[in-house]
mmCIF file of C-alpha atoms and ligand atoms in Angstrom:
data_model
loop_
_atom_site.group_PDB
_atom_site.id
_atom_site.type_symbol
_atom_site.label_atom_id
_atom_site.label_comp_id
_atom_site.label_asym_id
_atom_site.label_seq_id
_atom_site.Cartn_x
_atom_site.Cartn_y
_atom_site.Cartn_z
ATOM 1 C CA UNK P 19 3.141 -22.259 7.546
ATOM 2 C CA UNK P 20 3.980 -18.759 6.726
ATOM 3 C CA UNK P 21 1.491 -15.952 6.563
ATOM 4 C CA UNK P 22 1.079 -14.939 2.997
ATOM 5 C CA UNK P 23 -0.483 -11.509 2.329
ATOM 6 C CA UNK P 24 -0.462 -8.860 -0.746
ATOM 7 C CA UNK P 25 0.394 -5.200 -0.634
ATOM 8 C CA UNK P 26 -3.163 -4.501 -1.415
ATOM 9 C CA UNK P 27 -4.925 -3.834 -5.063
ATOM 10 C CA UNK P 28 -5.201 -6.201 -7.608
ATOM 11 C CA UNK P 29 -6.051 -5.515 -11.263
ATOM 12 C CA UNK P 30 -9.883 -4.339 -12.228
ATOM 13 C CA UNK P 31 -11.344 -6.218 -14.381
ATOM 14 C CA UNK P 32 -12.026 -4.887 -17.695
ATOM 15 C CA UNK P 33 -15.583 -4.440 -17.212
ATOM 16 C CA UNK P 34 -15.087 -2.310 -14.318
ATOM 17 C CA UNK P 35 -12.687 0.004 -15.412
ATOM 18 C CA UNK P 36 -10.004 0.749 -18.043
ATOM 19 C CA UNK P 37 -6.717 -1.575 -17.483
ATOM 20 C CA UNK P 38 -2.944 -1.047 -17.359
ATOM 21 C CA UNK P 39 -3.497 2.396 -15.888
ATOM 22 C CA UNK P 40 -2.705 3.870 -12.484
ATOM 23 C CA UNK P 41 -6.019 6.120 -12.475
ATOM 24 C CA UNK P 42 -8.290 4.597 -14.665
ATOM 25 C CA UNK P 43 -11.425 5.332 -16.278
ATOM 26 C CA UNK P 44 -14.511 3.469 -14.548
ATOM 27 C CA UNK P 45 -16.990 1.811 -17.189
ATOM 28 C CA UNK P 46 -20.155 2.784 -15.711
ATOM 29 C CA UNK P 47 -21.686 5.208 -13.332
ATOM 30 C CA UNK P 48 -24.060 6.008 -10.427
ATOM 31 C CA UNK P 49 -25.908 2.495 -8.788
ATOM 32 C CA UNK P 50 -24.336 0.104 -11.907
ATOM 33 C CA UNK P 51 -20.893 1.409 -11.010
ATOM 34 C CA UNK P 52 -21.482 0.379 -7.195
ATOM 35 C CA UNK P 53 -22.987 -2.740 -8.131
ATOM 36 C CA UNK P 54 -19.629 -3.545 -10.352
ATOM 37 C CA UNK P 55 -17.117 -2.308 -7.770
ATOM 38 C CA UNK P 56 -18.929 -4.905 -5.139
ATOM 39 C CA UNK P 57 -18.809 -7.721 -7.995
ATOM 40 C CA UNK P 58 -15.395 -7.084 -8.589
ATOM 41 C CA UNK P 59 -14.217 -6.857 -4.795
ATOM 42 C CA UNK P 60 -15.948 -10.538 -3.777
ATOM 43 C CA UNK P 61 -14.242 -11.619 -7.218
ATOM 44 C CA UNK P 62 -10.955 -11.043 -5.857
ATOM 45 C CA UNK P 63 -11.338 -11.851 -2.370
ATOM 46 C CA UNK P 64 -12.511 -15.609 -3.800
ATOM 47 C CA UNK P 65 -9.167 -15.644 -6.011
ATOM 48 C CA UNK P 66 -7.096 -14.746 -2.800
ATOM 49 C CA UNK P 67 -9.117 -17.463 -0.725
ATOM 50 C CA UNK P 68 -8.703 -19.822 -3.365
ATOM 51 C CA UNK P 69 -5.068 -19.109 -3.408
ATOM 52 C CA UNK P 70 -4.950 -19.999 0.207
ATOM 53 C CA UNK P 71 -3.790 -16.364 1.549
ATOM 54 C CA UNK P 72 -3.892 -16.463 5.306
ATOM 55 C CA UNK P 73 -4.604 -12.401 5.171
ATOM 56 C CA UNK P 74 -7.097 -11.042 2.521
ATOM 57 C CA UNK P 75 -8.198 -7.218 1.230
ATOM 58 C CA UNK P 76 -10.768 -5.620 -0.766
ATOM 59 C CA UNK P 77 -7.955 -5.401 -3.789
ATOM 60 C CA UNK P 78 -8.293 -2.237 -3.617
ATOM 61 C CA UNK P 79 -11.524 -2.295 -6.315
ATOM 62 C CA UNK P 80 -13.768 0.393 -5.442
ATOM 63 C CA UNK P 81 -11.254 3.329 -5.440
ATOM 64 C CA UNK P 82 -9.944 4.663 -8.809
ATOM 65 C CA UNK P 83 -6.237 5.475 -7.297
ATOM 66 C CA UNK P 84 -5.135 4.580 -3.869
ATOM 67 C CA UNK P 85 -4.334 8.501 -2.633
ATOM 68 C CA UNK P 86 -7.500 9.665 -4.517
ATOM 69 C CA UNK P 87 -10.052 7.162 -3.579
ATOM 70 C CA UNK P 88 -9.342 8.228 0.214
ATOM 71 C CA UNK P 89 -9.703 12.017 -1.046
ATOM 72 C CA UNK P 90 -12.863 11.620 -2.323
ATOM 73 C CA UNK P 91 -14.441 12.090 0.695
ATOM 74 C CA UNK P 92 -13.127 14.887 2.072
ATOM 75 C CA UNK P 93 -14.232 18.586 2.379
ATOM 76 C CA UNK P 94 -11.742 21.470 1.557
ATOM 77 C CA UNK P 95 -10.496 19.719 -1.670
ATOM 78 C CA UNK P 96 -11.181 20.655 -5.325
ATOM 79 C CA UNK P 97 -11.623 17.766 -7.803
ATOM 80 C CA UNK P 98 -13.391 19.939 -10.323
ATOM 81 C CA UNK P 99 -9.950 21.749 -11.103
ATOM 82 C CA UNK P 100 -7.080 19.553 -11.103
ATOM 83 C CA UNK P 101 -2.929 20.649 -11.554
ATOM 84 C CA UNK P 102 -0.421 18.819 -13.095
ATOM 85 C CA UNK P 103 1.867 18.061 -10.593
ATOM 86 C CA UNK P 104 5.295 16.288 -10.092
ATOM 87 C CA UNK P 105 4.979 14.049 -7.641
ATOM 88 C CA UNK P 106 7.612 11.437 -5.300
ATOM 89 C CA UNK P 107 10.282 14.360 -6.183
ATOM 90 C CA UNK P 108 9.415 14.862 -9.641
ATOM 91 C CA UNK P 109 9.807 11.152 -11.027
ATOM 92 C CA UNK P 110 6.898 11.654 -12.846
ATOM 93 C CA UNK P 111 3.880 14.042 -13.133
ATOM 94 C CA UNK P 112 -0.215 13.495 -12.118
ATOM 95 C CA UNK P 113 -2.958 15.873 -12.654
ATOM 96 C CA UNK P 114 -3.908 15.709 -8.519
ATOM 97 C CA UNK P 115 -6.632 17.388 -6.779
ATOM 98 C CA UNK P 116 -6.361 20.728 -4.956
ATOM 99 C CA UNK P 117 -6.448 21.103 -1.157
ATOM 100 C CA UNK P 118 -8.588 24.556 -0.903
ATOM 101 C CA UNK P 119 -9.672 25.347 2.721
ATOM 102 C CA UNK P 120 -10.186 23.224 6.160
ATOM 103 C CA UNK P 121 -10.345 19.345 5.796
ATOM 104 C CA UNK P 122 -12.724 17.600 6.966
ATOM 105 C CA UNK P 123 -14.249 13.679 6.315
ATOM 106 C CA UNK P 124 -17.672 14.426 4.798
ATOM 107 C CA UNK P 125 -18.074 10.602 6.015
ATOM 108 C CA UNK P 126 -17.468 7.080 5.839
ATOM 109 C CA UNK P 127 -14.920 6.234 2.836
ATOM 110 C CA UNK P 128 -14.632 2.679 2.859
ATOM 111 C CA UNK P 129 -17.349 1.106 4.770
ATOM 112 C CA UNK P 130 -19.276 -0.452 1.916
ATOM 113 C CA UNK P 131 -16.351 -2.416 0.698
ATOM 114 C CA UNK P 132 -14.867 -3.299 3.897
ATOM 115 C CA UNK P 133 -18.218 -4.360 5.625
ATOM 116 C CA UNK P 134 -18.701 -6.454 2.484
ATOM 117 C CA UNK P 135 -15.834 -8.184 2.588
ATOM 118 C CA UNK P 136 -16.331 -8.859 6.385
ATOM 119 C CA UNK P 137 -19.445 -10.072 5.395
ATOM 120 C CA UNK P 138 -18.079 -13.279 2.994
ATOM 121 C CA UNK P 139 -14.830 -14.289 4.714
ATOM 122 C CA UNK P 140 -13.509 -15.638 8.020
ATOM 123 C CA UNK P 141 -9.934 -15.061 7.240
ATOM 124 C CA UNK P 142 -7.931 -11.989 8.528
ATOM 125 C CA UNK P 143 -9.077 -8.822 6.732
ATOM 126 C CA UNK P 144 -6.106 -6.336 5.989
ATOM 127 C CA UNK P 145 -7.583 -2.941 4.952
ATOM 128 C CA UNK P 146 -5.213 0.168 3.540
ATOM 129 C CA UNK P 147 -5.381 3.300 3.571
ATOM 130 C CA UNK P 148 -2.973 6.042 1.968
ATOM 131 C CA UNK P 149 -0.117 7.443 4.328
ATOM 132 C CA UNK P 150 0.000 11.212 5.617
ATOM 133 C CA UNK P 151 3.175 11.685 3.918
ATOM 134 C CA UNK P 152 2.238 10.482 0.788
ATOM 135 C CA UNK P 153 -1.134 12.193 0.525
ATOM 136 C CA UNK P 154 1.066 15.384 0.362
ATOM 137 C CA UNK P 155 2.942 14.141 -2.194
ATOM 138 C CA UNK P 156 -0.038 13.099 -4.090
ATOM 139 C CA UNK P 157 -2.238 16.421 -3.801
ATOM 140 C CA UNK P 158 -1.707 20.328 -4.609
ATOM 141 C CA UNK P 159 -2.325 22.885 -1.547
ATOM 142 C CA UNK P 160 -3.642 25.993 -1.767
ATOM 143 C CA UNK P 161 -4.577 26.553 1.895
ATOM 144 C CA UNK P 162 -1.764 25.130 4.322
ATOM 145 C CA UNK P 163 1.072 27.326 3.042
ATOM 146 C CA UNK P 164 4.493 26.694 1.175
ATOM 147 C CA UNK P 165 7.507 25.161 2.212
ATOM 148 C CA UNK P 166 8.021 22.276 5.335
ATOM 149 C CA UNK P 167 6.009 23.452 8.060
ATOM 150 C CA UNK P 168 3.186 24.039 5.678
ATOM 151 C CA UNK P 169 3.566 20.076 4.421
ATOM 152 C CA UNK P 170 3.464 19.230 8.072
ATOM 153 C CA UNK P 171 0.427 20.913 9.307
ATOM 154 C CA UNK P 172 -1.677 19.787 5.927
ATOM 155 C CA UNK P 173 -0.106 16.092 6.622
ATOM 156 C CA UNK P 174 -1.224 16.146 10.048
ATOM 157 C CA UNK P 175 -4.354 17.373 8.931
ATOM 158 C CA UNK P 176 -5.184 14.138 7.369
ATOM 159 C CA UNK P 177 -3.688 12.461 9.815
ATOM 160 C CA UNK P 178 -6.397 13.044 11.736
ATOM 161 C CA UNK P 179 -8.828 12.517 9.126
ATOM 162 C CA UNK P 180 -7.435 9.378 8.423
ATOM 163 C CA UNK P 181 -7.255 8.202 11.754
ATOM 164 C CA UNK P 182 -11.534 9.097 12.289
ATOM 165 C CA UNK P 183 -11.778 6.768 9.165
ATOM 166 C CA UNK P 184 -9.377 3.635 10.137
ATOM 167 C CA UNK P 185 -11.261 3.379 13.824
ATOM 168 C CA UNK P 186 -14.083 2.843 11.655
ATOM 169 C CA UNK P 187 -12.879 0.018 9.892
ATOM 170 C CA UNK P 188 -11.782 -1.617 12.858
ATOM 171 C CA UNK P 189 -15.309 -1.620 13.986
ATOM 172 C CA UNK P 190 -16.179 -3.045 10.865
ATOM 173 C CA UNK P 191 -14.164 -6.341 11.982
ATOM 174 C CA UNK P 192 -10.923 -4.870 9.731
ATOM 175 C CA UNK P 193 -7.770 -7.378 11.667
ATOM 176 C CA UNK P 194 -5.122 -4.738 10.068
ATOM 177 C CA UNK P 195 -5.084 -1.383 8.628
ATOM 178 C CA UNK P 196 -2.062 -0.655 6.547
ATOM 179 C CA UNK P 197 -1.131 3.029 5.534
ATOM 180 C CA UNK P 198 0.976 3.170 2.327
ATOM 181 C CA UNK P 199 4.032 5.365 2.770
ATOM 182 C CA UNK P 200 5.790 4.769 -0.540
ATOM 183 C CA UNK P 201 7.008 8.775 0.014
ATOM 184 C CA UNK P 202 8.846 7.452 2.580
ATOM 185 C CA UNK P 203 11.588 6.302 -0.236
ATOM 186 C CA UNK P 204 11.440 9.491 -1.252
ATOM 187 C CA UNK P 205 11.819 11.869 1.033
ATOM 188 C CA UNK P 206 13.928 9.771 3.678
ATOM 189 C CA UNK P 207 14.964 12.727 6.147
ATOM 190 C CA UNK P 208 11.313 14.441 6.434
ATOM 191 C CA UNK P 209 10.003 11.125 6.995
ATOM 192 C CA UNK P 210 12.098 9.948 10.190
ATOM 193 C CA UNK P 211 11.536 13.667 11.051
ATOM 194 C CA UNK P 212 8.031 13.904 11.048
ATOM 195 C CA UNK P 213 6.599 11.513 8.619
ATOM 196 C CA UNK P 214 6.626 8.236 11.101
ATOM 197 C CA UNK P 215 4.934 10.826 14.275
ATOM 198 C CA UNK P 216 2.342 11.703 11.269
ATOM 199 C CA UNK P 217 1.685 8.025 10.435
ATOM 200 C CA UNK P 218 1.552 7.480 14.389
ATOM 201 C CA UNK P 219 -1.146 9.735 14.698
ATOM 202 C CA UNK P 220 -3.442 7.987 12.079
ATOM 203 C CA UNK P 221 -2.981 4.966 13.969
ATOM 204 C CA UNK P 222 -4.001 6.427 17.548
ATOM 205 C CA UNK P 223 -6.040 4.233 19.620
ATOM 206 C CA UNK P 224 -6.291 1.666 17.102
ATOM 207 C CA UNK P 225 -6.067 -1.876 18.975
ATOM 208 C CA UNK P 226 -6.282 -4.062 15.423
ATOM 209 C CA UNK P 227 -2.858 -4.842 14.259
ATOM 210 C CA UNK P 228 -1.465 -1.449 12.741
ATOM 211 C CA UNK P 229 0.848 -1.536 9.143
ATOM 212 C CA UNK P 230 3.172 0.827 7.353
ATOM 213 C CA UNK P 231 3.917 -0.732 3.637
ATOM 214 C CA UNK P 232 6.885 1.306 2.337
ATOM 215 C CA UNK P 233 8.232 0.882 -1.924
ATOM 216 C CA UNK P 234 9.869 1.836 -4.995
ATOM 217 C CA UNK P 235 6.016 1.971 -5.868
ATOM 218 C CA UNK P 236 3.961 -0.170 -8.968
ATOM 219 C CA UNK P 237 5.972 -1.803 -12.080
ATOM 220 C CA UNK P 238 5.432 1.665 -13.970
ATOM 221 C CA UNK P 239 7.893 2.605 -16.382
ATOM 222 C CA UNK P 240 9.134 5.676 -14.459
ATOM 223 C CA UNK P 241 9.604 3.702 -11.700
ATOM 224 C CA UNK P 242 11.582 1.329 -13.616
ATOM 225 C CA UNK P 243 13.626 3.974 -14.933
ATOM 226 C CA UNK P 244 13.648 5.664 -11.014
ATOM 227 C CA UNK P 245 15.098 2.146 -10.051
ATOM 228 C CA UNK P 246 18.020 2.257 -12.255
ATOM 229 C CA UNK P 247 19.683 5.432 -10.988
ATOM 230 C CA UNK P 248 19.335 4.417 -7.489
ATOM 231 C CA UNK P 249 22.906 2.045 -7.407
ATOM 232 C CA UNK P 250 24.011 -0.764 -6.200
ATOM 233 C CA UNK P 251 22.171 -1.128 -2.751
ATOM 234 C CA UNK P 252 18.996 0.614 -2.287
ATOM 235 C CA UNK P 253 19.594 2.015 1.539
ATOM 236 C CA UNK P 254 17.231 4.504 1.744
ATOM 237 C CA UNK P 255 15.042 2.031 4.054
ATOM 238 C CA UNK P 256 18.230 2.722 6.575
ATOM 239 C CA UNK P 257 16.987 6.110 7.290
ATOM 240 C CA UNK P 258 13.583 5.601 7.930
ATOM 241 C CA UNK P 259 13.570 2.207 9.575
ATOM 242 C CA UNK P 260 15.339 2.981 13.351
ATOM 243 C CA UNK P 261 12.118 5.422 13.788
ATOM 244 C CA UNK P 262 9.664 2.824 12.278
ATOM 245 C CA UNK P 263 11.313 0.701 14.670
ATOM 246 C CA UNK P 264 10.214 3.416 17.654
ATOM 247 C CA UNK P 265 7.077 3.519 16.933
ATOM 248 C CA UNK P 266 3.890 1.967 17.845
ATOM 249 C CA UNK P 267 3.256 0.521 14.349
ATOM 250 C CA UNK P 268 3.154 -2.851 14.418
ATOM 251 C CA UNK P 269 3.650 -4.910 10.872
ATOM 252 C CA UNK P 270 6.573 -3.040 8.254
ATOM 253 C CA UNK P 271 5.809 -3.970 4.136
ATOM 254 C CA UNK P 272 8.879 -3.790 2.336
ATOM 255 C CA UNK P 273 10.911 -4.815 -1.195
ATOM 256 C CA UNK P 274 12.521 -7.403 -1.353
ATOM 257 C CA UNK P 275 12.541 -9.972 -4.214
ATOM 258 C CA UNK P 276 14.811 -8.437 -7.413
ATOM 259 C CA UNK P 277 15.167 -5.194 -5.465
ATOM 260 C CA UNK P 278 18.956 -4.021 -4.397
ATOM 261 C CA UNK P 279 17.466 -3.421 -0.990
ATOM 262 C CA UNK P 280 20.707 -4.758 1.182
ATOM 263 C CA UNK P 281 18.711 -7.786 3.286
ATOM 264 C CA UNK P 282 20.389 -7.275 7.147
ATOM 265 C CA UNK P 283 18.161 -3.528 6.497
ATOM 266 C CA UNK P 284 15.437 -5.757 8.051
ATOM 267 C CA UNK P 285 16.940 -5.897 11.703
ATOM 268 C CA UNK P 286 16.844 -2.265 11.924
ATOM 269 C CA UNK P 287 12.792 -3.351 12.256
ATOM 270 C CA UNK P 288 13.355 -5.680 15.535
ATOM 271 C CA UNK P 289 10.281 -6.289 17.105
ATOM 272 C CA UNK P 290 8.090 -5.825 14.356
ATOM 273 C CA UNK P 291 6.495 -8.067 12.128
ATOM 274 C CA UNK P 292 8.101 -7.856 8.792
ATOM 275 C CA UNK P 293 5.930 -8.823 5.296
ATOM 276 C CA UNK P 294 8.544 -9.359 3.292
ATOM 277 C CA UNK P 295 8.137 -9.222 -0.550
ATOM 278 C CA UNK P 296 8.889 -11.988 -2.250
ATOM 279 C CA UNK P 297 6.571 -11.046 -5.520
ATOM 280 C CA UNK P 298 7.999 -8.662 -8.329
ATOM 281 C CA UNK P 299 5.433 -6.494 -9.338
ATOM 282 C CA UNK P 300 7.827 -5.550 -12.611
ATOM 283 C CA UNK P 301 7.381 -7.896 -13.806
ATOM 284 C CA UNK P 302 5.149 -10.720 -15.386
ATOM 285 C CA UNK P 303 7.665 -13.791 -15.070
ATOM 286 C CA UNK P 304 5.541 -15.889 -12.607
ATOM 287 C CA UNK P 305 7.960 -16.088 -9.862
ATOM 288 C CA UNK P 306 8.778 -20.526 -8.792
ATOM 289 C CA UNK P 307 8.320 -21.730 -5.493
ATOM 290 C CA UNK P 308 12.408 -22.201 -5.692
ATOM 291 C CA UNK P 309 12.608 -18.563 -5.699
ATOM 292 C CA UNK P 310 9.903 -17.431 -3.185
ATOM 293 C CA UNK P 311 11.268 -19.767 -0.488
ATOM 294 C CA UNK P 312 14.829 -18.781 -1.295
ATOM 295 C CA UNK P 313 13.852 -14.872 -0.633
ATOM 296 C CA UNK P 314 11.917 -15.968 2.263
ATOM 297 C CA UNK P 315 15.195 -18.155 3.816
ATOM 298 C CA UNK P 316 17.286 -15.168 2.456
ATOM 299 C CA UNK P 317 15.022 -12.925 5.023
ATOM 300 C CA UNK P 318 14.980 -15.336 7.932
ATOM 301 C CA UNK P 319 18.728 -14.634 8.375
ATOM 302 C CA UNK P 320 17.094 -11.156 9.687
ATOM 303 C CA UNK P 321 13.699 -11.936 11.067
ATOM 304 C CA UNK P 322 12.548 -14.631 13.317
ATOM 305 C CA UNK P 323 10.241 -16.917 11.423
ATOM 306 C CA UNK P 324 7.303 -15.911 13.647
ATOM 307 C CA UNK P 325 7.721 -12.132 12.789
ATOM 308 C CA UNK P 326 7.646 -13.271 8.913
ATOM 309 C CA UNK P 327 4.644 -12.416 6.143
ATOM 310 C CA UNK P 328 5.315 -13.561 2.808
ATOM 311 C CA UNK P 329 4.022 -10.404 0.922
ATOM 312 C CA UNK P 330 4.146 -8.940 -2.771
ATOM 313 C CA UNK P 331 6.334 -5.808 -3.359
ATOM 314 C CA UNK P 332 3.664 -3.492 -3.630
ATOM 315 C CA UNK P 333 0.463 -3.640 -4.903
ATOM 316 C CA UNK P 334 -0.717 -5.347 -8.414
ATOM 317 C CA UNK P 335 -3.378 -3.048 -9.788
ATOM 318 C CA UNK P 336 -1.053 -2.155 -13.700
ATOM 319 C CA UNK P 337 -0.821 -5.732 -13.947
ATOM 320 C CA UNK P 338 -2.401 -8.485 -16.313
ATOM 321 C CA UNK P 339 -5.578 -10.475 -14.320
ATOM 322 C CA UNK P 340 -4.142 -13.342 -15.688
ATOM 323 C CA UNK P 341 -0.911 -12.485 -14.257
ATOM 324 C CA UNK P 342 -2.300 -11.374 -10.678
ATOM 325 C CA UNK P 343 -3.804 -14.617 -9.987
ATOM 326 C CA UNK P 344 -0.979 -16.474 -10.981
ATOM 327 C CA UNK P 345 1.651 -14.370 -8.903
ATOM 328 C CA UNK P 346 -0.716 -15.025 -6.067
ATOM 329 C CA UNK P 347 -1.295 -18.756 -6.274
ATOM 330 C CA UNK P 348 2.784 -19.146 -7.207
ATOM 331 C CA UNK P 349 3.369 -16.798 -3.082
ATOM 332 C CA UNK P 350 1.119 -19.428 -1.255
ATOM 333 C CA UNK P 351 3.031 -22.242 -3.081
ATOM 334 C CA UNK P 352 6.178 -20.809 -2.501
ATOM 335 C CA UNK P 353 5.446 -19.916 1.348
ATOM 336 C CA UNK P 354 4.220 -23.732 1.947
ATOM 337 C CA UNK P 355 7.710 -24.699 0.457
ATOM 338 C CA UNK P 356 9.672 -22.226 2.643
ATOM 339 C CA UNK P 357 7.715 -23.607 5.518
ATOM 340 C CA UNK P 358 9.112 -27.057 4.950
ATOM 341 C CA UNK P 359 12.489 -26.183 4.548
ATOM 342 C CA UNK P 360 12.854 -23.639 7.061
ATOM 343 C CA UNK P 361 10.312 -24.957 9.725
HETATM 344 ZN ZN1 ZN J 403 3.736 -0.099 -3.037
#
């Protein structure tokens, strides 16, 4: 049977926060609001058990935005006064927190939510965590300085940071921590260059399984709209991929199903585990099992079926519950299918 995993967050429920929204509004506040984020998380983690996913997460419920919930925690960065800001290259603008003097983790981020999730399931725990690279991308600075090597330092900065706080979670009993790198896309030559050494360095010394997941980001419209000027074949994967392929990272989340992402882009990943997405996130057609185990023999032309993770292609949190659930039942269904044909 294949693996089947998600990208990572899943909808909130309605009583937990607002819905269809990339940063929502929580519903309540102080102890009530920690009490609903841990109702929500075992929620979802009994919908992905029930589905039958072989590798299960925390959906992602107890942080409002998955750059900002990380940032929350850290020292040297203004919340109180946030910029607009156009962010992954201008496609569209945020109002992001403002990097103000030295960083530094004021403490654990995660540790409620991932111990609790430890806590109710046996099955392999995948926990993620914002990229270097994209948590540039995703804040303003006002202390590392302007242009390239100022981006570097401040990304290697939380690098660091975010390396302190994923050896935690491994000794929480996390199986994989996965760093989102959807700036990767973006900004293909400054990634190879020193994105990937960034994104090594928040994996140092971990000895869990280590994951990169890399996008065209959530069903937004602007991403939509992003998606449509990009052509024919989406190749920017080509220019990031032969250093992925270098490094010690071991799993590589990418696009697959209804993308233009050219397929044979997956052997420039040899050796590595590949979670291939089979799941469109843009949309709420419920994919078949046809389709999911077509994408999946479509892949194995590339990867060895033992490298293969059937995988969505990115994460689910602007959907419909309803929808969610259904996407993720309809990737375990179409994985056991694949496994069949292609065993
Ligand atoms: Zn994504």
């Amino acid at each position: 049977m294949f693996r089947t995993a998600i990208a990572g967050s899943l909808p909130k429920p309605s009583w937990l926060a607002e819905t269809g929204k990339l940063w929502p509004e929580w519903k309540a506040a102080g102890p009530e609001l920690e009490r609903a984020k841990a109702d929500a998380t075992l929620l979802w983690l009994k919908v992905q058990e029930d589905a039958g996913l072989a590798i299960v997460g925390d959906g992602e419920q107890s942080r409002q935005h998955f750059v900002h919930g990380f940032l929350a925690r850290i020292e040297g960065i203004d919340f109180e006064h946030k910029v607009k800001m156009g962010i992954r290259n201008n496609r569209y603008d945020a109002m992001v927190p403002q990097v103000v003097g030295p960083l530094r983790l004021a403490g654990r981020v995660h540790a409620t939510e991932a111990r609790l999730v430890r806590a109710h399931t046996d099955r392999l725990l995948k926990f993620t965590l914002p990229g270097p690279m994209t948590i540039v991308d995703t804040v303003a600075d006002r202390y590392y300085g302007e242009g390239k090597a100022g981006r570097i330092k401040m990304a290697f900065a939380f690098a660091e940071l975010l390396n302190q706080e994923a050896l935690a979670l491994e000794s929480d009993g996390v199986d994989i921590v996965q760093f989102d790198e959807p700036a990767f896309n973006v900004y293909m030559a400054e990634a190879a260059e020193w994105g990937v050494a960034a994104l090594e360095r928040a994996a140092k010394g971990l000895r869990c399984k280590t994951a990169v997941h890399i996008c065209y980001g959530y069903g937004i419209q602007a991403n939509v709209d992003w998606k449509a000027t990009l052509g024919e074949q989406w190749r920017q994967y080509e220019q990031v991929f032969p250093a992925l392929a270098r490094s010690a990272i071991d799993q590589v989340s990418l696009e697959c199903f209804h993308s233009h992402v050219p397929p044979e882009l997956m052997r420039l990943l040899e050796g590595k585990e590949v979670m291939v997405g089979v799941i469109d996130v843009a949309s709420d057609r419920i994919e078949t099992p046809e389709e999911i185990a077509e994408t999946i023999g479509l892949a194995l032309q590339h990867v060895p079926k033992e490298r293969l993770i059937a995988c969505t292609n990115c994460g689910l949190a602007p959907m419909r519950r309803e929808v969610a659930e259904a996407k993720l039942a309809a990737l375990v269904r179409g994985a056991a299918l694949a496994s069949e044909r292609f065993a």
